[in-house]
PDB file of C-alpha atoms and ligand atoms in Angstrom:
ATOM      1  CA  UNK A 337      24.166 -15.719 -30.209  1.00  0.00           C
ATOM      2  CA  UNK A 338      23.989 -19.463 -29.397  1.00  0.00           C
ATOM      3  CA  UNK A 339      21.179 -21.639 -30.637  1.00  0.00           C
ATOM      4  CA  UNK A 340      22.511 -24.588 -28.677  1.00  0.00           C
ATOM      5  CA  UNK A 341      23.280 -24.782 -24.994  1.00  0.00           C
ATOM      6  CA  UNK A 342      26.804 -24.334 -23.689  1.00  0.00           C
ATOM      7  CA  UNK A 343      27.517 -26.006 -20.340  1.00  0.00           C
ATOM      8  CA  UNK A 344      30.854 -25.925 -18.519  1.00  0.00           C
ATOM      9  CA  UNK A 345      32.049 -27.742 -15.396  1.00  0.00           C
ATOM     10  CA  UNK A 346      34.556 -26.186 -13.045  1.00  0.00           C
ATOM     11  CA  UNK A 347      36.120 -26.985  -9.716  1.00  0.00           C
ATOM     12  CA  UNK A 348      39.225 -28.196  -7.918  1.00  0.00           C
ATOM     13  CA  UNK A 349      41.097 -31.309  -8.982  1.00  0.00           C
ATOM     14  CA  UNK A 350      39.354 -34.350  -7.529  1.00  0.00           C
ATOM     15  CA  UNK A 351      35.951 -32.680  -7.231  1.00  0.00           C
ATOM     16  CA  UNK A 352      34.213 -35.353  -9.339  1.00  0.00           C
ATOM     17  CA  UNK A 353      33.694 -33.514 -12.637  1.00  0.00           C
ATOM     18  CA  UNK A 354      34.402 -36.614 -14.723  1.00  0.00           C
ATOM     19  CA  UNK A 355      31.815 -38.668 -12.839  1.00  0.00           C
ATOM     20  CA  UNK A 356      29.196 -35.967 -13.351  1.00  0.00           C
ATOM     21  CA  UNK A 357      30.079 -35.696 -17.046  1.00  0.00           C
ATOM     22  CA  UNK A 358      29.327 -39.423 -17.279  1.00  0.00           C
ATOM     23  CA  UNK A 359      25.882 -38.809 -15.768  1.00  0.00           C
ATOM     24  CA  UNK A 360      25.258 -35.930 -18.180  1.00  0.00           C
ATOM     25  CA  UNK A 361      26.090 -38.250 -21.091  1.00  0.00           C
ATOM     26  CA  UNK A 362      23.500 -40.750 -19.848  1.00  0.00           C
ATOM     27  CA  UNK A 363      20.918 -37.988 -19.417  1.00  0.00           C
ATOM     28  CA  UNK A 364      21.330 -36.512 -22.924  1.00  0.00           C
ATOM     29  CA  UNK A 365      21.393 -39.957 -24.527  1.00  0.00           C
ATOM     30  CA  UNK A 366      18.238 -41.044 -22.702  1.00  0.00           C
ATOM     31  CA  UNK A 367      16.497 -37.861 -23.861  1.00  0.00           C
ATOM     32  CA  UNK A 368      17.746 -38.072 -27.445  1.00  0.00           C
ATOM     33  CA  UNK A 369      19.401 -34.680 -27.254  1.00  0.00           C
ATOM     34  CA  UNK A 370      22.395 -34.125 -29.520  1.00  0.00           C
ATOM     35  CA  UNK A 371      25.350 -33.314 -27.357  1.00  0.00           C
ATOM     36  CA  UNK A 372      29.111 -33.142 -27.645  1.00  0.00           C
ATOM     37  CA  UNK A 373      31.544 -33.616 -24.771  1.00  0.00           C
ATOM     38  CA  UNK A 374      34.897 -31.921 -24.816  1.00  0.00           C
ATOM     39  CA  UNK A 375      37.626 -30.693 -22.469  1.00  0.00           C
ATOM     40  CA  UNK A 376      40.262 -28.092 -21.806  1.00  0.00           C
ATOM     41  CA  UNK A 377      43.080 -27.767 -22.243  1.00  0.00           C
ATOM     42  CA  UNK A 378      42.652 -29.797 -25.422  1.00  0.00           C
ATOM     43  CA  UNK A 379      39.561 -30.663 -27.402  1.00  0.00           C
ATOM     44  CA  UNK A 380      41.278 -30.225 -30.803  1.00  0.00           C
ATOM     45  CA  UNK A 381      44.371 -31.711 -32.428  1.00  0.00           C
ATOM     46  CA  UNK A 382      46.344 -28.500 -31.816  1.00  0.00           C
ATOM     47  CA  UNK A 383      44.821 -28.095 -28.346  1.00  0.00           C
ATOM     48  CA  UNK A 384      45.882 -31.596 -27.292  1.00  0.00           C
ATOM     49  CA  UNK A 385      49.459 -30.794 -28.364  1.00  0.00           C
ATOM     50  CA  UNK A 386      49.333 -27.605 -26.292  1.00  0.00           C
ATOM     51  CA  UNK A 387      47.889 -29.625 -23.384  1.00  0.00           C
ATOM     52  CA  UNK A 388      50.909 -31.938 -23.448  1.00  0.00           C
ATOM     53  CA  UNK A 389      53.268 -28.963 -23.325  1.00  0.00           C
ATOM     54  CA  UNK A 390      51.347 -27.240 -20.518  1.00  0.00           C
ATOM     55  CA  UNK A 391      50.939 -30.261 -18.238  1.00  0.00           C
ATOM     56  CA  UNK A 392      54.331 -31.890 -18.874  1.00  0.00           C
ATOM     57  CA  UNK A 393      56.227 -32.174 -15.565  1.00  0.00           C
ATOM     58  CA  UNK A 394      59.494 -31.653 -17.444  1.00  0.00           C
ATOM     59  CA  UNK A 395      58.469 -28.079 -18.290  1.00  0.00           C
ATOM     60  CA  UNK A 396      59.120 -26.824 -14.770  1.00  0.00           C
ATOM     61  CA  UNK A 397      60.754 -23.640 -16.115  1.00  0.00           C
ATOM     62  CA  UNK A 398      57.520 -22.474 -17.789  1.00  0.00           C
ATOM     63  CA  UNK A 399      56.751 -18.934 -16.666  1.00  0.00           C
ATOM     64  CA  UNK A 400      53.263 -18.018 -15.492  1.00  0.00           C
ATOM     65  CA  UNK A 401      52.488 -15.756 -18.453  1.00  0.00           C
ATOM     66  CA  UNK A 402      53.499 -18.462 -20.936  1.00  0.00           C
ATOM     67  CA  UNK A 403      51.191 -20.865 -19.122  1.00  0.00           C
ATOM     68  CA  UNK A 404      48.269 -18.396 -19.227  1.00  0.00           C
ATOM     69  CA  UNK A 405      48.805 -17.684 -22.937  1.00  0.00           C
ATOM     70  CA  UNK A 406      49.031 -21.375 -23.838  1.00  0.00           C
ATOM     71  CA  UNK A 407      45.734 -22.131 -22.083  1.00  0.00           C
ATOM     72  CA  UNK A 408      44.161 -19.180 -23.898  1.00  0.00           C
ATOM     73  CA  UNK A 409      45.620 -20.319 -27.239  1.00  0.00           C
ATOM     74  CA  UNK A 410      44.222 -23.812 -26.772  1.00  0.00           C
ATOM     75  CA  UNK A 411      40.843 -22.244 -25.915  1.00  0.00           C
ATOM     76  CA  UNK A 412      40.790 -19.962 -28.989  1.00  0.00           C
ATOM     77  CA  UNK A 413      41.329 -22.968 -31.261  1.00  0.00           C
ATOM     78  CA  UNK A 414      38.734 -25.006 -29.390  1.00  0.00           C
ATOM     79  CA  UNK A 415      36.082 -22.285 -29.657  1.00  0.00           C
ATOM     80  CA  UNK A 416      36.569 -21.776 -33.415  1.00  0.00           C
ATOM     81  CA  UNK A 417      37.017 -25.397 -34.411  1.00  0.00           C
ATOM     82  CA  UNK A 418      34.605 -27.237 -32.120  1.00  0.00           C
ATOM     83  CA  UNK A 419      32.389 -25.224 -29.772  1.00  0.00           C
ATOM     84  CA  UNK A 420      30.974 -22.490 -32.022  1.00  0.00           C
ATOM     85  CA  UNK A 421      30.140 -24.817 -34.943  1.00  0.00           C
ATOM     86  CA  UNK A 422      28.356 -27.262 -32.613  1.00  0.00           C
ATOM     87  CA  UNK A 423      26.328 -24.494 -30.960  1.00  0.00           C
ATOM     88  CA  UNK A 424      25.415 -23.101 -34.383  1.00  0.00           C
ATOM     89  CA  UNK A 425      23.997 -26.518 -35.262  1.00  0.00           C
ATOM     90  CA  UNK A 426      21.837 -26.291 -32.141  1.00  0.00           C
ATOM     91  CA  UNK A 427      23.755 -28.926 -30.180  1.00  0.00           C
ATOM     92  CA  UNK A 428      24.419 -29.006 -26.475  1.00  0.00           C
ATOM     93  CA  UNK A 429      28.122 -28.630 -25.712  1.00  0.00           C
ATOM     94  CA  UNK A 430      29.477 -29.878 -22.380  1.00  0.00           C
ATOM     95  CA  UNK A 431      33.016 -28.748 -21.660  1.00  0.00           C
ATOM     96  CA  UNK A 432      35.192 -30.008 -18.804  1.00  0.00           C
ATOM     97  CA  UNK A 433      36.824 -26.692 -17.732  1.00  0.00           C
ATOM     98  CA  UNK A 434      36.742 -23.439 -19.717  1.00  0.00           C
ATOM     99  CA  UNK A 435      37.498 -19.727 -19.220  1.00  0.00           C
ATOM    100  CA  UNK A 436      36.837 -19.796 -15.450  1.00  0.00           C
ATOM    101  CA  UNK A 437      39.646 -22.343 -14.966  1.00  0.00           C
ATOM    102  CA  UNK A 438      42.095 -19.792 -16.356  1.00  0.00           C
ATOM    103  CA  UNK A 439      40.704 -16.959 -14.245  1.00  0.00           C
ATOM    104  CA  UNK A 440      40.891 -19.181 -11.133  1.00  0.00           C
ATOM    105  CA  UNK A 441      44.213 -21.008 -11.738  1.00  0.00           C
ATOM    106  CA  UNK A 442      46.239 -18.373 -13.611  1.00  0.00           C
ATOM    107  CA  UNK A 443      44.421 -15.226 -12.423  1.00  0.00           C
ATOM    108  CA  UNK A 444      44.106 -16.105  -8.726  1.00  0.00           C
ATOM    109  CA  UNK A 445      46.429 -19.125  -8.281  1.00  0.00           C
ATOM    110  CA  UNK A 446      49.379 -17.639 -10.187  1.00  0.00           C
ATOM    111  CA  UNK A 447      48.408 -14.107  -9.153  1.00  0.00           C
ATOM    112  CA  UNK A 448      48.317 -12.771 -12.730  1.00  0.00           C
ATOM    113  CA  UNK A 449      45.097 -10.972 -11.891  1.00  0.00           C
ATOM    114  CA  UNK A 450      42.479  -9.512 -14.185  1.00  0.00           C
ATOM    115  CA  UNK A 451      44.780  -9.651 -17.190  1.00  0.00           C
ATOM    116  CA  UNK A 452      43.841 -13.323 -17.530  1.00  0.00           C
ATOM    117  CA  UNK A 453      40.171 -12.475 -17.980  1.00  0.00           C
ATOM    118  CA  UNK A 454      41.100  -9.878 -20.625  1.00  0.00           C
ATOM    119  CA  UNK A 455      43.314 -12.295 -22.608  1.00  0.00           C
ATOM    120  CA  UNK A 456      40.611 -14.927 -22.479  1.00  0.00           C
ATOM    121  CA  UNK A 457      37.867 -12.593 -23.559  1.00  0.00           C
ATOM    122  CA  UNK A 458      39.910 -12.126 -26.733  1.00  0.00           C
ATOM    123  CA  UNK A 459      40.277 -15.892 -27.026  1.00  0.00           C
ATOM    124  CA  UNK A 460      36.563 -16.725 -26.731  1.00  0.00           C
ATOM    125  CA  UNK A 461      34.929 -13.637 -28.274  1.00  0.00           C
ATOM    126  CA  UNK A 462      31.205 -13.826 -27.588  1.00  0.00           C
ATOM    127  CA  UNK A 463      31.231 -17.578 -26.976  1.00  0.00           C
ATOM    128  CA  UNK A 464      30.522 -17.691 -23.246  1.00  0.00           C
ATOM    129  CA  UNK A 465      28.861 -20.549 -21.345  1.00  0.00           C
ATOM    130  CA  UNK A 466      25.128 -20.474 -20.645  1.00  0.00           C
ATOM    131  CA  UNK A 467      25.553 -22.483 -17.441  1.00  0.00           C
ATOM    132  CA  UNK A 468      28.679 -23.116 -15.407  1.00  0.00           C
ATOM    133  CA  UNK A 469      28.604 -25.710 -12.644  1.00  0.00           C
ATOM    134  CA  UNK A 470      31.050 -25.066  -9.839  1.00  0.00           C
ATOM    135  CA  UNK A 471      31.812 -28.224  -7.875  1.00  0.00           C
ATOM    136  CA  UNK A 472      32.299 -26.902  -4.380  1.00  0.00           C
ATOM    137  CA  UNK A 473      34.829 -29.003  -2.497  1.00  0.00           C
ATOM    138  CA  UNK A 474      37.814 -28.000  -0.403  1.00  0.00           C
ATOM    139  CA  UNK A 475      41.071 -28.617  -2.323  1.00  0.00           C
ATOM    140  CA  UNK A 476      42.393 -30.713   0.585  1.00  0.00           C
ATOM    141  CA  UNK A 477      39.495 -33.166   0.208  1.00  0.00           C
ATOM    142  CA  UNK A 478      39.829 -33.059  -3.593  1.00  0.00           C
ATOM    143  CA  UNK A 479      43.494 -33.944  -3.300  1.00  0.00           C
ATOM    144  CA  UNK A 480      42.755 -36.879  -1.015  1.00  0.00           C
ATOM    145  CA  UNK A 481      40.531 -38.299  -3.768  1.00  0.00           C
ATOM    146  CA  UNK A 482      43.088 -38.275  -6.604  1.00  0.00           C
ATOM    147  CA  UNK A 483      45.983 -40.617  -7.331  1.00  0.00           C
ATOM    148  CA  UNK A 484      48.970 -38.675  -6.023  1.00  0.00           C
ATOM    149  CA  UNK A 485      51.448 -40.941  -7.855  1.00  0.00           C
ATOM    150  CA  UNK A 486      50.391 -39.541 -11.212  1.00  0.00           C
ATOM    151  CA  UNK A 487      50.098 -35.772 -10.784  1.00  0.00           C
ATOM    152  CA  UNK A 488      50.555 -33.356 -13.715  1.00  0.00           C
ATOM    153  CA  UNK A 489      52.463 -30.060 -13.489  1.00  0.00           C
ATOM    154  CA  UNK A 490      49.457 -28.131 -12.141  1.00  0.00           C
ATOM    155  CA  UNK A 491      48.230 -30.828  -9.781  1.00  0.00           C
ATOM    156  CA  UNK A 492      51.716 -30.998  -8.253  1.00  0.00           C
ATOM    157  CA  UNK A 493      51.414 -27.458  -6.948  1.00  0.00           C
ATOM    158  CA  UNK A 494      51.230 -27.033  -3.163  1.00  0.00           C
ATOM    159  CA  UNK A 495      47.914 -27.022  -1.349  1.00  0.00           C
ATOM    160  CA  UNK A 496      48.410 -23.287  -0.743  1.00  0.00           C
ATOM    161  CA  UNK A 497      48.191 -22.690  -4.527  1.00  0.00           C
ATOM    162  CA  UNK A 498      45.045 -24.810  -4.801  1.00  0.00           C
ATOM    163  CA  UNK A 499      43.448 -22.928  -1.913  1.00  0.00           C
ATOM    164  CA  UNK A 500      44.046 -19.626  -3.739  1.00  0.00           C
ATOM    165  CA  UNK A 501      42.489 -21.145  -6.866  1.00  0.00           C
ATOM    166  CA  UNK A 502      39.444 -22.259  -4.894  1.00  0.00           C
ATOM    167  CA  UNK A 503      38.957 -18.876  -3.264  1.00  0.00           C
ATOM    168  CA  UNK A 504      39.176 -17.412  -6.754  1.00  0.00           C
ATOM    169  CA  UNK A 505      36.452 -19.751  -7.967  1.00  0.00           C
ATOM    170  CA  UNK A 506      34.139 -18.613  -5.178  1.00  0.00           C
ATOM    171  CA  UNK A 507      34.691 -14.965  -6.159  1.00  0.00           C
ATOM    172  CA  UNK A 508      34.126 -15.678  -9.855  1.00  0.00           C
ATOM    173  CA  UNK A 509      30.878 -17.536  -9.073  1.00  0.00           C
ATOM    174  CA  UNK A 510      29.680 -14.595  -7.013  1.00  0.00           C
ATOM    175  CA  UNK A 511      30.550 -12.150  -9.791  1.00  0.00           C
ATOM    176  CA  UNK A 512      28.865 -14.128 -12.594  1.00  0.00           C
ATOM    177  CA  UNK A 513      25.874 -15.264 -10.554  1.00  0.00           C
ATOM    178  CA  UNK A 514      23.592 -15.327 -13.597  1.00  0.00           C
ATOM    179  CA  UNK A 515      25.386 -18.273 -15.203  1.00  0.00           C
ATOM    180  CA  UNK A 516      26.900 -20.075 -12.189  1.00  0.00           C
ATOM    181  CA  UNK A 517      25.260 -22.970 -10.388  1.00  0.00           C
ATOM    182  CA  UNK A 518      27.233 -23.917  -7.273  1.00  0.00           C
ATOM    183  CA  UNK A 519      26.926 -27.535  -6.235  1.00  0.00           C
ATOM    184  CA  UNK A 520      28.004 -29.002  -2.905  1.00  0.00           C
ATOM    185  CA  UNK A 521      30.344 -31.713  -4.213  1.00  0.00           C
ATOM    186  CA  UNK A 522      31.084 -33.186  -0.811  1.00  0.00           C
ATOM    187  CA  UNK A 523      27.828 -35.163  -0.901  1.00  0.00           C
ATOM    188  CA  UNK A 524      27.453 -38.534  -2.573  1.00  0.00           C
ATOM    189  CA  UNK A 525      27.665 -38.498  -6.349  1.00  0.00           C
ATOM    190  CA  UNK A 526      23.964 -39.237  -6.947  1.00  0.00           C
ATOM    191  CA  UNK A 527      22.897 -36.209  -4.894  1.00  0.00           C
ATOM    192  CA  UNK A 528      25.301 -34.022  -6.883  1.00  0.00           C
ATOM    193  CA  UNK A 529      23.955 -35.516 -10.120  1.00  0.00           C
ATOM    194  CA  UNK A 530      20.352 -34.727  -9.157  1.00  0.00           C
ATOM    195  CA  UNK A 531      21.169 -31.033  -8.619  1.00  0.00           C
ATOM    196  CA  UNK A 532      23.033 -30.805 -11.917  1.00  0.00           C
ATOM    197  CA  UNK A 533      20.347 -32.556 -13.948  1.00  0.00           C
ATOM    198  CA  UNK A 534      17.626 -30.395 -12.386  1.00  0.00           C
ATOM    199  CA  UNK A 535      19.471 -27.232 -13.437  1.00  0.00           C
ATOM    200  CA  UNK A 536      20.029 -28.604 -16.965  1.00  0.00           C
ATOM    201  CA  UNK A 537      16.345 -29.525 -17.310  1.00  0.00           C
ATOM    202  CA  UNK A 538      15.390 -26.022 -16.261  1.00  0.00           C
ATOM    203  CA  UNK A 539      17.751 -24.471 -18.819  1.00  0.00           C
ATOM    204  CA  UNK A 540      16.440 -26.741 -21.581  1.00  0.00           C
ATOM    205  CA  UNK A 541      12.878 -25.689 -20.749  1.00  0.00           C
ATOM    206  CA  UNK A 542      13.819 -22.011 -20.964  1.00  0.00           C
ATOM    207  CA  UNK A 543      15.386 -22.677 -24.392  1.00  0.00           C
ATOM    208  CA  UNK A 544      12.140 -24.335 -25.519  1.00  0.00           C
TER     209      UNK A 544
HETATM  210  P1  TYD B1427      43.103 -32.144 -16.205  1.00  0.00           P
HETATM  211  O1  TYD B1427      43.817 -33.439 -16.208  1.00  0.00           O
HETATM  212  O2  TYD B1427      42.153 -31.854 -17.295  1.00  0.00           O
HETATM  213  O3  TYD B1427      42.462 -31.902 -14.785  1.00  0.00           O
HETATM  214  P2  TYD B1427      41.023 -32.273 -14.301  1.00  0.00           P
HETATM  215  O4  TYD B1427      40.834 -33.716 -14.673  1.00  0.00           O
HETATM  216  O5  TYD B1427      41.096 -31.992 -12.833  1.00  0.00           O
HETATM  217  O6  TYD B1427      40.091 -31.326 -15.026  1.00  0.00           O
HETATM  218  O7  TYD B1427      44.248 -31.053 -16.133  1.00  0.00           O
HETATM  219  C1  TYD B1427      44.025 -29.783 -16.319  1.00  0.00           C
HETATM  220  C2  TYD B1427      44.799 -29.008 -15.292  1.00  0.00           C
HETATM  221  O8  TYD B1427      45.008 -27.710 -15.829  1.00  0.00           O
HETATM  222  C3  TYD B1427      44.017 -28.836 -14.000  1.00  0.00           C
HETATM  223  O9  TYD B1427      44.898 -28.956 -12.899  1.00  0.00           O
HETATM  224  C4  TYD B1427      43.520 -27.418 -14.073  1.00  0.00           C
HETATM  225  C5  TYD B1427      44.497 -26.729 -14.962  1.00  0.00           C
HETATM  226  N1  TYD B1427      43.949 -25.646 -15.789  1.00  0.00           N
HETATM  227  C6  TYD B1427      44.426 -24.359 -15.628  1.00  0.00           C
HETATM  228  O10 TYD B1427      45.288 -24.114 -14.782  1.00  0.00           O
HETATM  229  N2  TYD B1427      43.938 -23.356 -16.430  1.00  0.00           N
HETATM  230  C7  TYD B1427      43.008 -23.588 -17.409  1.00  0.00           C
HETATM  231  O11 TYD B1427      42.592 -22.659 -18.132  1.00  0.00           O
HETATM  232  C8  TYD B1427      42.527 -24.940 -17.575  1.00  0.00           C
HETATM  233  C9  TYD B1427      41.515 -25.246 -18.636  1.00  0.00           C
HETATM  234  C10 TYD B1427      43.022 -25.940 -16.745  1.00  0.00           C
END
């Protein structure tokens, strides 16, 4: 369905996604390839409002199903308003987190199970990523890399929750092997970048 290329980045908090997104920006700019960078939750005016509700530490009473539905709602808006139109124009879209974050965090982390995949398949329709990079890094190391004085509602969860999320990610990557590229994110950032860029170059070649 897509004429463009849809790339998503996934992984635990602190796994270096933002740094790698910076490198991807440099790569697409240097190669004169039209590309948009976006994120979830958020990416649209409505999505950013939903993001504030979801991540707000004051909303401690939010139940797990509400959380899952809000992420999916933000995603539905993002797909219709931003991602699909850009892909239709033949652009590359790079998204910091997408459907697999919900399956990992809400499906596995919150134990809502396969229902999360079903809800999100409604939210995204046929707009699935072409390549998903999974930054492989133990949540304990990820946590040691982030500023623990400024944690959002999800980041504040116990390490036990983040370990369940990570195990979920590994299962998802195994299940959707055709689109997942797993990257050892414990190495230095340039080595991680080289693996990611090599996979992107390969995908661009296949697209022609
Ligand atoms: P964010 O600040 O974007 O985290 P990061 O910089 O690590 O990507 O916050 C998003 C948080 O929301 C993050 O902890 C992961 C979580 N999340 C979900 O639980 N489900 C989802 O569907 C998405 C997109 C994110």
